[in-house]
Amino acid sequence: MNAYDRLMLPENLNYAWLKAKNLYRSADGYVDAGELAAFELDLEQRLLEIRRQFERGSFRLKQLRPLPRPKKLTEEIPVDRQYYHVAVEDQVAWIALVNALGPDLDMMMEPWSYGNRLYRPAWYEKDEASISTLEIGPYRHASGNLYRKFQHSWPLFRRHITLTARMMVYRRQLRRDEMDEPDQLADATARRANLIYFSQDFWPKKGAQDAKSDVYHASIDLKQFYPALKIEAVLAGLAVAGALADQRIKNIIGAMLNFQIDMTDMPHTAMENVEPPFLKGSIKGIPTGLFVAGFLANVAMLPVDKIVALKIDENRNVAHFRFVDDHTIIADDFDALCDWIIWYEQLLLDQGIGAEVNPEKYDPPNLSE
């Protein structure tokens, strides 16, 4: 069954609604309960209308409404984050599209990219020697989960960084007796996902004159990530992954990426301290507030991540990890670490995806110098 046929399945739209409903339940911001109830009361007809639009080879999004969210205080002045209210039917339509396209694209993403990965059931099984192996099921929708749970991705991201740093020092894989149980489970997960840093002989051994136990670490952040990512970058990522080969899917995606803003009756005071500022008319990036924004961001980063993966395998002296817009890099040489960050900054510029490294969010801070 191709992606278009999966998109048009009636159960796909029902699963999309189930996921949207769960996401609304866990939302930590404004939710229009009246709009949500009205959609559910007329659920069959609303889902049928979404399907009819897909059948016509298009989809007409409702205009986004600016909905600034508190971010920080700068010199006692409150600064808000750019955020939008997205219509319920648009959220459901986008999730239905991701249900159809997502599994194939998610499989192409790098194992060292952790944030906003699509949900798959996973569990550990022990053999007779009490050695745990990870079992991963197919992409499923009945659970109502769009993404893997945060507690199943962020802690794994941090633990894989720690284990990789240890292997970099030892220049070998870790033995089971060198890891506690959570480390062993994280190790099993890395091997199941084919995370390259855990593969045999990835870290080349050094001679006695080069042997040292120093490891250097840095974290970088991409500035205003979702608003900065260009819609063209999303389309380029989809094209690289082959998701636009079907003209019907291409037409639908083209229409659904045409985000417009309704600024009617928005008070000036609500818009004056927003970073980045709202633009009149259409928007250039991925709208925050769209449930599938994280998935679209991963798609936009797909060509960049592929180039990084090739360079990792070629150099074998640096490990690169990404959680949405947060990047962690570790290396066994300080110059190699700096060179990698400089190269990555230039790679983002060369790819023209819109995202760039935030010079104010280096860790350690003095690395930006």
PDB file of N, CA, C and O in Angstrom, residues 240-312:
ATOM      1  N   VAL A 240      14.207  14.618  -0.947  1.00  0.00           N
ATOM      2  CA  VAL A 240      15.358  13.718  -0.765  1.00  0.00           C
ATOM      3  C   VAL A 240      14.897  12.337  -0.312  1.00  0.00           C
ATOM      4  O   VAL A 240      15.434  11.311  -0.719  1.00  0.00           O
ATOM      5  N   ALA A 241      13.868  12.332   0.538  1.00  0.00           N
ATOM      6  CA  ALA A 241      13.355  11.063   1.067  1.00  0.00           C
ATOM      7  C   ALA A 241      12.415  10.361   0.098  1.00  0.00           C
ATOM      8  O   ALA A 241      11.935   9.257   0.382  1.00  0.00           O
ATOM      9  N   GLY A 242      12.121  10.998  -1.039  1.00  0.00           N
ATOM     10  CA  GLY A 242      11.242  10.389  -2.039  1.00  0.00           C
ATOM     11  C   GLY A 242       9.762  10.510  -1.740  1.00  0.00           C
ATOM     12  O   GLY A 242       8.937   9.865  -2.397  1.00  0.00           O
ATOM     13  N   ALA A 243       9.400  11.369  -0.761  1.00  0.00           N
ATOM     14  CA  ALA A 243       7.999  11.477  -0.360  1.00  0.00           C
ATOM     15  C   ALA A 243       7.154  12.262  -1.343  1.00  0.00           C
ATOM     16  O   ALA A 243       5.931  12.235  -1.261  1.00  0.00           O
ATOM     17  N   LEU A 244       7.802  12.964  -2.283  1.00  0.00           N
ATOM     18  CA  LEU A 244       7.054  13.776  -3.237  1.00  0.00           C
ATOM     19  C   LEU A 244       6.926  13.108  -4.601  1.00  0.00           C
ATOM     20  O   LEU A 244       6.509  13.737  -5.569  1.00  0.00           O
ATOM     21  N   ALA A 245       7.291  11.838  -4.675  1.00  0.00           N
ATOM     22  CA  ALA A 245       7.249  11.145  -5.960  1.00  0.00           C
ATOM     23  C   ALA A 245       5.818  11.012  -6.479  1.00  0.00           C
ATOM     24  O   ALA A 245       5.576  11.052  -7.694  1.00  0.00           O
ATOM     25  N   ASP A 246       4.862  10.866  -5.577  1.00  0.00           N
ATOM     26  CA  ASP A 246       3.455  10.776  -5.952  1.00  0.00           C
ATOM     27  C   ASP A 246       2.913  12.204  -6.087  1.00  0.00           C
ATOM     28  O   ASP A 246       2.877  12.957  -5.111  1.00  0.00           O
ATOM     29  N   GLN A 247       2.479  12.569  -7.278  1.00  0.00           N
ATOM     30  CA  GLN A 247       2.014  13.932  -7.528  1.00  0.00           C
ATOM     31  C   GLN A 247       0.830  14.303  -6.643  1.00  0.00           C
ATOM     32  O   GLN A 247       0.683  15.459  -6.246  1.00  0.00           O
ATOM     33  N   ARG A 248      -0.005  13.336  -6.300  1.00  0.00           N
ATOM     34  CA  ARG A 248      -1.161  13.621  -5.437  1.00  0.00           C
ATOM     35  C   ARG A 248      -0.699  14.060  -4.050  1.00  0.00           C
ATOM     36  O   ARG A 248      -1.216  15.025  -3.486  1.00  0.00           O
ATOM     37  N   ILE A 249       0.294  13.349  -3.521  1.00  0.00           N
ATOM     38  CA  ILE A 249       0.853  13.713  -2.212  1.00  0.00           C
ATOM     39  C   ILE A 249       1.557  15.060  -2.303  1.00  0.00           C
ATOM     40  O   ILE A 249       1.438  15.915  -1.412  1.00  0.00           O
ATOM     41  N   LYS A 250       2.295  15.271  -3.385  1.00  0.00           N
ATOM     42  CA  LYS A 250       3.014  16.528  -3.576  1.00  0.00           C
ATOM     43  C   LYS A 250       2.060  17.716  -3.587  1.00  0.00           C
ATOM     44  O   LYS A 250       2.338  18.759  -2.977  1.00  0.00           O
ATOM     45  N   ASN A 251       0.936  17.568  -4.267  1.00  0.00           N
ATOM     46  CA  ASN A 251      -0.041  18.661  -4.329  1.00  0.00           C
ATOM     47  C   ASN A 251      -0.637  18.954  -2.956  1.00  0.00           C
ATOM     48  O   ASN A 251      -0.812  20.118  -2.576  1.00  0.00           O
ATOM     49  N   ILE A 252      -0.955  17.903  -2.226  1.00  0.00           N
ATOM     50  CA  ILE A 252      -1.550  18.082  -0.895  1.00  0.00           C
ATOM     51  C   ILE A 252      -0.563  18.760   0.042  1.00  0.00           C
ATOM     52  O   ILE A 252      -0.907  19.712   0.760  1.00  0.00           O
ATOM     53  N   ILE A 253       0.691  18.300   0.032  1.00  0.00           N
ATOM     54  CA  ILE A 253       1.707  18.891   0.906  1.00  0.00           C
ATOM     55  C   ILE A 253       1.938  20.349   0.546  1.00  0.00           C
ATOM     56  O   ILE A 253       2.061  21.215   1.426  1.00  0.00           O
ATOM     57  N   GLY A 254       1.998  20.643  -0.755  1.00  0.00           N
ATOM     58  CA  GLY A 254       2.197  22.024  -1.180  1.00  0.00           C
ATOM     59  C   GLY A 254       1.119  22.946  -0.639  1.00  0.00           C
ATOM     60  O   GLY A 254       1.399  24.068  -0.189  1.00  0.00           O
ATOM     61  N   ALA A 255      -0.121  22.480  -0.654  1.00  0.00           N
ATOM     62  CA  ALA A 255      -1.226  23.293  -0.129  1.00  0.00           C
ATOM     63  C   ALA A 255      -1.158  23.414   1.383  1.00  0.00           C
ATOM     64  O   ALA A 255      -1.421  24.485   1.956  1.00  0.00           O
ATOM     65  N   MET A 256      -0.745  22.341   2.058  1.00  0.00           N
ATOM     66  CA  MET A 256      -0.751  22.341   3.522  1.00  0.00           C
ATOM     67  C   MET A 256       0.435  23.086   4.124  1.00  0.00           C
ATOM     68  O   MET A 256       0.461  23.348   5.329  1.00  0.00           O
ATOM     69  N   LEU A 257       1.422  23.407   3.310  1.00  0.00           N
ATOM     70  CA  LEU A 257       2.551  24.206   3.784  1.00  0.00           C
ATOM     71  C   LEU A 257       2.359  25.699   3.512  1.00  0.00           C
ATOM     72  O   LEU A 257       3.247  26.497   3.792  1.00  0.00           O
ATOM     73  N   ASN A 258       1.205  26.046   3.007  1.00  0.00           N
ATOM     74  CA  ASN A 258       0.902  27.449   2.712  1.00  0.00           C
ATOM     75  C   ASN A 258       0.244  28.087   3.939  1.00  0.00           C
ATOM     76  O   ASN A 258      -0.964  28.303   3.987  1.00  0.00           O
ATOM     77  N   PHE A 259       1.049  28.386   4.936  1.00  0.00           N
ATOM     78  CA  PHE A 259       0.538  28.927   6.190  1.00  0.00           C
ATOM     79  C   PHE A 259       0.297  30.434   6.060  1.00  0.00           C
ATOM     80  O   PHE A 259       1.188  31.174   5.643  1.00  0.00           O
ATOM     81  N   GLN A 260      -0.893  30.867   6.442  1.00  0.00           N
ATOM     82  CA  GLN A 260      -1.268  32.283   6.418  1.00  0.00           C
ATOM     83  C   GLN A 260      -1.669  32.720   7.825  1.00  0.00           C
ATOM     84  O   GLN A 260      -2.128  31.908   8.634  1.00  0.00           O
ATOM     85  N   ILE A 261      -1.518  34.019   8.092  1.00  0.00           N
ATOM     86  CA  ILE A 261      -1.796  34.551   9.423  1.00  0.00           C
ATOM     87  C   ILE A 261      -2.994  35.490   9.372  1.00  0.00           C
ATOM     88  O   ILE A 261      -3.126  36.299   8.454  1.00  0.00           O
ATOM     89  N   ASP A 262      -3.834  35.399  10.382  1.00  0.00           N
ATOM     90  CA  ASP A 262      -4.945  36.328  10.568  1.00  0.00           C
ATOM     91  C   ASP A 262      -4.616  37.235  11.752  1.00  0.00           C
ATOM     92  O   ASP A 262      -4.630  36.801  12.899  1.00  0.00           O
ATOM     93  N   MET A 263      -4.319  38.489  11.462  1.00  0.00           N
ATOM     94  CA  MET A 263      -3.941  39.456  12.501  1.00  0.00           C
ATOM     95  C   MET A 263      -5.114  40.337  12.928  1.00  0.00           C
ATOM     96  O   MET A 263      -4.935  41.290  13.691  1.00  0.00           O
ATOM     97  N   THR A 264      -6.318  40.003  12.469  1.00  0.00           N
ATOM     98  CA  THR A 264      -7.490  40.838  12.744  1.00  0.00           C
ATOM     99  C   THR A 264      -7.706  41.020  14.245  1.00  0.00           C
ATOM    100  O   THR A 264      -7.711  40.036  15.004  1.00  0.00           O
ATOM    101  N   ASP A 265      -7.863  42.279  14.657  1.00  0.00           N
ATOM    102  CA  ASP A 265      -8.191  42.638  16.037  1.00  0.00           C
ATOM    103  C   ASP A 265      -7.125  42.227  17.047  1.00  0.00           C
ATOM    104  O   ASP A 265      -7.399  42.185  18.250  1.00  0.00           O
ATOM    105  N   MET A 266      -5.917  41.922  16.598  1.00  0.00           N
ATOM    106  CA  MET A 266      -4.846  41.606  17.537  1.00  0.00           C
ATOM    107  C   MET A 266      -4.318  42.910  18.137  1.00  0.00           C
ATOM    108  O   MET A 266      -3.889  43.807  17.402  1.00  0.00           O
ATOM    109  N   PRO A 267      -4.343  43.063  19.462  1.00  0.00           N
ATOM    110  CA  PRO A 267      -3.863  44.312  20.073  1.00  0.00           C
ATOM    111  C   PRO A 267      -2.367  44.497  19.873  1.00  0.00           C
ATOM    112  O   PRO A 267      -1.595  43.536  19.948  1.00  0.00           O
ATOM    113  N   HIS A 268      -1.978  45.725  19.631  1.00  0.00           N
ATOM    114  CA  HIS A 268      -0.564  46.022  19.388  1.00  0.00           C
ATOM    115  C   HIS A 268       0.295  45.640  20.576  1.00  0.00           C
ATOM    116  O   HIS A 268       1.431  45.171  20.424  1.00  0.00           O
ATOM    117  N   THR A 269      -0.235  45.839  21.771  1.00  0.00           N
ATOM    118  CA  THR A 269       0.547  45.547  22.988  1.00  0.00           C
ATOM    119  C   THR A 269       0.914  44.070  23.105  1.00  0.00           C
ATOM    120  O   THR A 269       1.912  43.724  23.731  1.00  0.00           O
ATOM    121  N   ALA A 270       0.096  43.201  22.502  1.00  0.00           N
ATOM    122  CA  ALA A 270       0.373  41.768  22.572  1.00  0.00           C
ATOM    123  C   ALA A 270       1.438  41.333  21.581  1.00  0.00           C
ATOM    124  O   ALA A 270       1.941  40.205  21.654  1.00  0.00           O
ATOM    125  N   MET A 271       1.792  42.214  20.639  1.00  0.00           N
ATOM    126  CA  MET A 271       2.697  41.838  19.557  1.00  0.00           C
ATOM    127  C   MET A 271       4.053  42.521  19.628  1.00  0.00           C
ATOM    128  O   MET A 271       4.954  42.186  18.869  1.00  0.00           O
ATOM    129  N   GLU A 272       4.221  43.478  20.547  1.00  0.00           N
ATOM    130  CA  GLU A 272       5.399  44.336  20.456  1.00  0.00           C
ATOM    131  C   GLU A 272       6.669  43.715  21.020  1.00  0.00           C
ATOM    132  O   GLU A 272       7.766  44.114  20.646  1.00  0.00           O
ATOM    133  N   ASN A 273       6.566  42.715  21.910  1.00  0.00           N
ATOM    134  CA  ASN A 273       7.758  42.105  22.502  1.00  0.00           C
ATOM    135  C   ASN A 273       7.784  40.600  22.242  1.00  0.00           C
ATOM    136  O   ASN A 273       7.890  39.794  23.165  1.00  0.00           O
ATOM    137  N   VAL A 274       7.671  40.235  20.990  1.00  0.00           N
ATOM    138  CA  VAL A 274       7.664  38.823  20.596  1.00  0.00           C
ATOM    139  C   VAL A 274       8.937  38.513  19.825  1.00  0.00           C
ATOM    140  O   VAL A 274       9.353  39.283  18.958  1.00  0.00           O
ATOM    141  N   GLU A 275       9.584  37.391  20.161  1.00  0.00           N
ATOM    142  CA  GLU A 275      10.799  36.948  19.461  1.00  0.00           C
ATOM    143  C   GLU A 275      10.568  35.572  18.863  1.00  0.00           C
ATOM    144  O   GLU A 275      10.252  34.621  19.608  1.00  0.00           O
ATOM    145  N   PRO A 276      10.776  35.437  17.532  1.00  0.00           N
ATOM    146  CA  PRO A 276      10.907  36.522  16.558  1.00  0.00           C
ATOM    147  C   PRO A 276       9.555  37.196  16.333  1.00  0.00           C
ATOM    148  O   PRO A 276       8.518  36.600  16.645  1.00  0.00           O
ATOM    149  N   PRO A 277       9.527  38.395  15.794  1.00  0.00           N
ATOM    150  CA  PRO A 277       8.255  39.107  15.629  1.00  0.00           C
ATOM    151  C   PRO A 277       7.345  38.420  14.618  1.00  0.00           C
ATOM    152  O   PRO A 277       7.808  37.759  13.685  1.00  0.00           O
ATOM    153  N   PHE A 278       6.041  38.560  14.813  1.00  0.00           N
ATOM    154  CA  PHE A 278       5.078  38.042  13.846  1.00  0.00           C
ATOM    155  C   PHE A 278       5.158  38.867  12.564  1.00  0.00           C
ATOM    156  O   PHE A 278       5.374  40.074  12.602  1.00  0.00           O
ATOM    157  N   LEU A 279       4.984  38.200  11.432  1.00  0.00           N
ATOM    158  CA  LEU A 279       4.956  38.872  10.140  1.00  0.00           C
ATOM    159  C   LEU A 279       3.523  38.911   9.643  1.00  0.00           C
ATOM    160  O   LEU A 279       2.727  38.008   9.923  1.00  0.00           O
ATOM    161  N   LYS A 280       3.191  39.929   8.921  1.00  0.00           N
ATOM    162  CA  LYS A 280       1.857  40.024   8.342  1.00  0.00           C
ATOM    163  C   LYS A 280       1.756  39.132   7.108  1.00  0.00           C
ATOM    164  O   LYS A 280       2.695  39.022   6.333  1.00  0.00           O
ATOM    165  N   GLY A 281       0.618  38.499   6.950  1.00  0.00           N
ATOM    166  CA  GLY A 281       0.410  37.649   5.775  1.00  0.00           C
ATOM    167  C   GLY A 281       0.870  36.234   6.033  1.00  0.00           C
ATOM    168  O   GLY A 281       0.441  35.583   6.978  1.00  0.00           O
ATOM    169  N   SER A 282       1.766  35.720   5.190  1.00  0.00           N
ATOM    170  CA  SER A 282       2.250  34.348   5.322  1.00  0.00           C
ATOM    171  C   SER A 282       3.452  34.306   6.250  1.00  0.00           C
ATOM    172  O   SER A 282       4.035  35.335   6.577  1.00  0.00           O
ATOM    173  N   ILE A 283       3.814  33.105   6.676  1.00  0.00           N
ATOM    174  CA  ILE A 283       5.000  32.940   7.512  1.00  0.00           C
ATOM    175  C   ILE A 283       6.044  32.158   6.725  1.00  0.00           C
ATOM    176  O   ILE A 283       5.724  31.406   5.806  1.00  0.00           O
ATOM    177  N   LYS A 284       7.294  32.348   7.116  1.00  0.00           N
ATOM    178  CA  LYS A 284       8.406  31.762   6.360  1.00  0.00           C
ATOM    179  C   LYS A 284       8.895  30.441   6.955  1.00  0.00           C
ATOM    180  O   LYS A 284       9.558  29.670   6.290  1.00  0.00           O
ATOM    181  N   GLY A 285       8.581  30.211   8.231  1.00  0.00           N
ATOM    182  CA  GLY A 285       9.092  29.026   8.888  1.00  0.00           C
ATOM    183  C   GLY A 285       7.998  28.034   9.245  1.00  0.00           C
ATOM    184  O   GLY A 285       6.883  28.082   8.724  1.00  0.00           O
ATOM    185  N   ILE A 286       8.336  27.131  10.156  1.00  0.00           N
ATOM    186  CA  ILE A 286       7.383  26.138  10.644  1.00  0.00           C
ATOM    187  C   ILE A 286       6.668  26.741  11.849  1.00  0.00           C
ATOM    188  O   ILE A 286       7.315  27.171  12.802  1.00  0.00           O
ATOM    189  N   PRO A 287       5.336  26.806  11.840  1.00  0.00           N
ATOM    190  CA  PRO A 287       4.632  27.473  12.938  1.00  0.00           C
ATOM    191  C   PRO A 287       4.682  26.679  14.239  1.00  0.00           C
ATOM    192  O   PRO A 287       4.309  25.504  14.269  1.00  0.00           O
ATOM    193  N   THR A 288       5.159  27.325  15.295  1.00  0.00           N
ATOM    194  CA  THR A 288       5.072  26.719  16.618  1.00  0.00           C
ATOM    195  C   THR A 288       3.608  26.706  17.025  1.00  0.00           C
ATOM    196  O   THR A 288       2.879  27.655  16.814  1.00  0.00           O
ATOM    197  N   GLY A 289       3.184  25.598  17.596  1.00  0.00           N
ATOM    198  CA  GLY A 289       1.769  25.387  17.884  1.00  0.00           C
ATOM    199  C   GLY A 289       1.175  24.306  17.004  1.00  0.00           C
ATOM    200  O   GLY A 289       0.145  23.714  17.335  1.00  0.00           O
ATOM    201  N   LEU A 290       1.828  24.029  15.878  1.00  0.00           N
ATOM    202  CA  LEU A 290       1.426  22.917  15.016  1.00  0.00           C
ATOM    203  C   LEU A 290       1.981  21.629  15.619  1.00  0.00           C
ATOM    204  O   LEU A 290       3.184  21.519  15.861  1.00  0.00           O
ATOM    205  N   PHE A 291       1.134  20.655  15.883  1.00  0.00           N
ATOM    206  CA  PHE A 291       1.569  19.437  16.567  1.00  0.00           C
ATOM    207  C   PHE A 291       2.672  18.700  15.816  1.00  0.00           C
ATOM    208  O   PHE A 291       3.547  18.081  16.429  1.00  0.00           O
ATOM    209  N   VAL A 292       2.646  18.732  14.495  1.00  0.00           N
ATOM    210  CA  VAL A 292       3.640  17.982  13.716  1.00  0.00           C
ATOM    211  C   VAL A 292       4.874  18.832  13.403  1.00  0.00           C
ATOM    212  O   VAL A 292       5.717  18.410  12.611  1.00  0.00           O
ATOM    213  N   ALA A 293       4.999  20.001  14.039  1.00  0.00           N
ATOM    214  CA  ALA A 293       6.141  20.872  13.756  1.00  0.00           C
ATOM    215  C   ALA A 293       7.465  20.159  14.006  1.00  0.00           C
ATOM    216  O   ALA A 293       8.424  20.324  13.246  1.00  0.00           O
ATOM    217  N   GLY A 294       7.535  19.358  15.067  1.00  0.00           N
ATOM    218  CA  GLY A 294       8.772  18.642  15.363  1.00  0.00           C
ATOM    219  C   GLY A 294       9.146  17.656  14.271  1.00  0.00           C
ATOM    220  O   GLY A 294      10.324  17.533  13.906  1.00  0.00           O
ATOM    221  N   PHE A 295       8.164  16.960  13.742  1.00  0.00           N
ATOM    222  CA  PHE A 295       8.422  16.029  12.643  1.00  0.00           C
ATOM    223  C   PHE A 295       8.885  16.779  11.402  1.00  0.00           C
ATOM    224  O   PHE A 295       9.849  16.362  10.742  1.00  0.00           O
ATOM    225  N   LEU A 296       8.218  17.884  11.068  1.00  0.00           N
ATOM    226  CA  LEU A 296       8.605  18.664   9.892  1.00  0.00           C
ATOM    227  C   LEU A 296      10.015  19.220  10.045  1.00  0.00           C
ATOM    228  O   LEU A 296      10.770  19.298   9.068  1.00  0.00           O
ATOM    229  N   ALA A 297      10.389  19.601  11.271  1.00  0.00           N
ATOM    230  CA  ALA A 297      11.741  20.093  11.507  1.00  0.00           C
ATOM    231  C   ALA A 297      12.770  18.987  11.270  1.00  0.00           C
ATOM    232  O   ALA A 297      13.829  19.222  10.674  1.00  0.00           O
ATOM    233  N   ASN A 298      12.466  17.776  11.713  1.00  0.00           N
ATOM    234  CA  ASN A 298      13.377  16.651  11.459  1.00  0.00           C
ATOM    235  C   ASN A 298      13.509  16.377   9.965  1.00  0.00           C
ATOM    236  O   ASN A 298      14.590  16.031   9.477  1.00  0.00           O
ATOM    237  N   VAL A 299      12.420  16.533   9.247  1.00  0.00           N
ATOM    238  CA  VAL A 299      12.461  16.347   7.782  1.00  0.00           C
ATOM    239  C   VAL A 299      13.354  17.414   7.151  1.00  0.00           C
ATOM    240  O   VAL A 299      14.170  17.114   6.267  1.00  0.00           O
ATOM    241  N   ALA A 300      13.213  18.666   7.591  1.00  0.00           N
ATOM    242  CA  ALA A 300      14.043  19.746   7.047  1.00  0.00           C
ATOM    243  C   ALA A 300      15.523  19.513   7.342  1.00  0.00           C
ATOM    244  O   ALA A 300      16.391  19.891   6.545  1.00  0.00           O
ATOM    245  N   MET A 301      15.821  18.889   8.481  1.00  0.00           N
ATOM    246  CA  MET A 301      17.205  18.629   8.875  1.00  0.00           C
ATOM    247  C   MET A 301      17.779  17.365   8.237  1.00  0.00           C
ATOM    248  O   MET A 301      18.976  17.099   8.355  1.00  0.00           O
ATOM    249  N   LEU A 302      16.937  16.586   7.581  1.00  0.00           N
ATOM    250  CA  LEU A 302      17.364  15.287   7.043  1.00  0.00           C
ATOM    251  C   LEU A 302      18.589  15.397   6.125  1.00  0.00           C
ATOM    252  O   LEU A 302      19.563  14.645   6.312  1.00  0.00           O
ATOM    253  N   PRO A 303      18.623  16.310   5.135  1.00  0.00           N
ATOM    254  CA  PRO A 303      19.823  16.396   4.288  1.00  0.00           C
ATOM    255  C   PRO A 303      21.077  16.793   5.071  1.00  0.00           C
ATOM    256  O   PRO A 303      22.166  16.283   4.786  1.00  0.00           O
ATOM    257  N   VAL A 304      20.923  17.680   6.040  1.00  0.00           N
ATOM    258  CA  VAL A 304      22.059  18.088   6.875  1.00  0.00           C
ATOM    259  C   VAL A 304      22.560  16.901   7.684  1.00  0.00           C
ATOM    260  O   VAL A 304      23.771  16.626   7.750  1.00  0.00           O
ATOM    261  N   ASP A 305      21.641  16.187   8.319  1.00  0.00           N
ATOM    262  CA  ASP A 305      22.023  15.037   9.146  1.00  0.00           C
ATOM    263  C   ASP A 305      22.746  13.975   8.321  1.00  0.00           C
ATOM    264  O   ASP A 305      23.677  13.311   8.814  1.00  0.00           O
ATOM    265  N   LYS A 306      22.337  13.778   7.070  1.00  0.00           N
ATOM    266  CA  LYS A 306      22.986  12.770   6.225  1.00  0.00           C
ATOM    267  C   LYS A 306      24.442  13.148   5.945  1.00  0.00           C
ATOM    268  O   LYS A 306      25.330  12.293   5.936  1.00  0.00           O
ATOM    269  N   ILE A 307      24.696  14.427   5.711  1.00  0.00           N
ATOM    270  CA  ILE A 307      26.076  14.883   5.477  1.00  0.00           C
ATOM    271  C   ILE A 307      26.906  14.723   6.738  1.00  0.00           C
ATOM    272  O   ILE A 307      28.066  14.294   6.701  1.00  0.00           O
ATOM    273  N   VAL A 308      26.313  15.054   7.883  1.00  0.00           N
ATOM    274  CA  VAL A 308      27.011  14.886   9.161  1.00  0.00           C
ATOM    275  C   VAL A 308      27.358  13.411   9.382  1.00  0.00           C
ATOM    276  O   VAL A 308      28.476  13.087   9.805  1.00  0.00           O
ATOM    277  N   ALA A 309      26.429  12.521   9.087  1.00  0.00           N
ATOM    278  CA  ALA A 309      26.673  11.090   9.285  1.00  0.00           C
ATOM    279  C   ALA A 309      27.849  10.600   8.445  1.00  0.00           C
ATOM    280  O   ALA A 309      28.672   9.796   8.912  1.00  0.00           O
ATOM    281  N   LEU A 310      27.955  11.078   7.221  1.00  0.00           N
ATOM    282  CA  LEU A 310      29.082  10.684   6.359  1.00  0.00           C
ATOM    283  C   LEU A 310      30.405  11.173   6.934  1.00  0.00           C
ATOM    284  O   LEU A 310      31.407  10.451   6.921  1.00  0.00           O
ATOM    285  N   LYS A 311      30.404  12.402   7.445  1.00  0.00           N
ATOM    286  CA  LYS A 311      31.639  12.954   7.998  1.00  0.00           C
ATOM    287  C   LYS A 311      32.036  12.259   9.303  1.00  0.00           C
ATOM    288  O   LYS A 311      33.217  12.066   9.578  1.00  0.00           O
ATOM    289  N   ILE A 312      31.032  11.869  10.096  1.00  0.00           N
ATOM    290  CA  ILE A 312      31.317  11.116  11.324  1.00  0.00           C
ATOM    291  C   ILE A 312      32.040   9.821  10.986  1.00  0.00           C
ATOM    292  O   ILE A 312      33.054   9.471  11.588  1.00  0.00           O
TER     293      ILE A 312
END
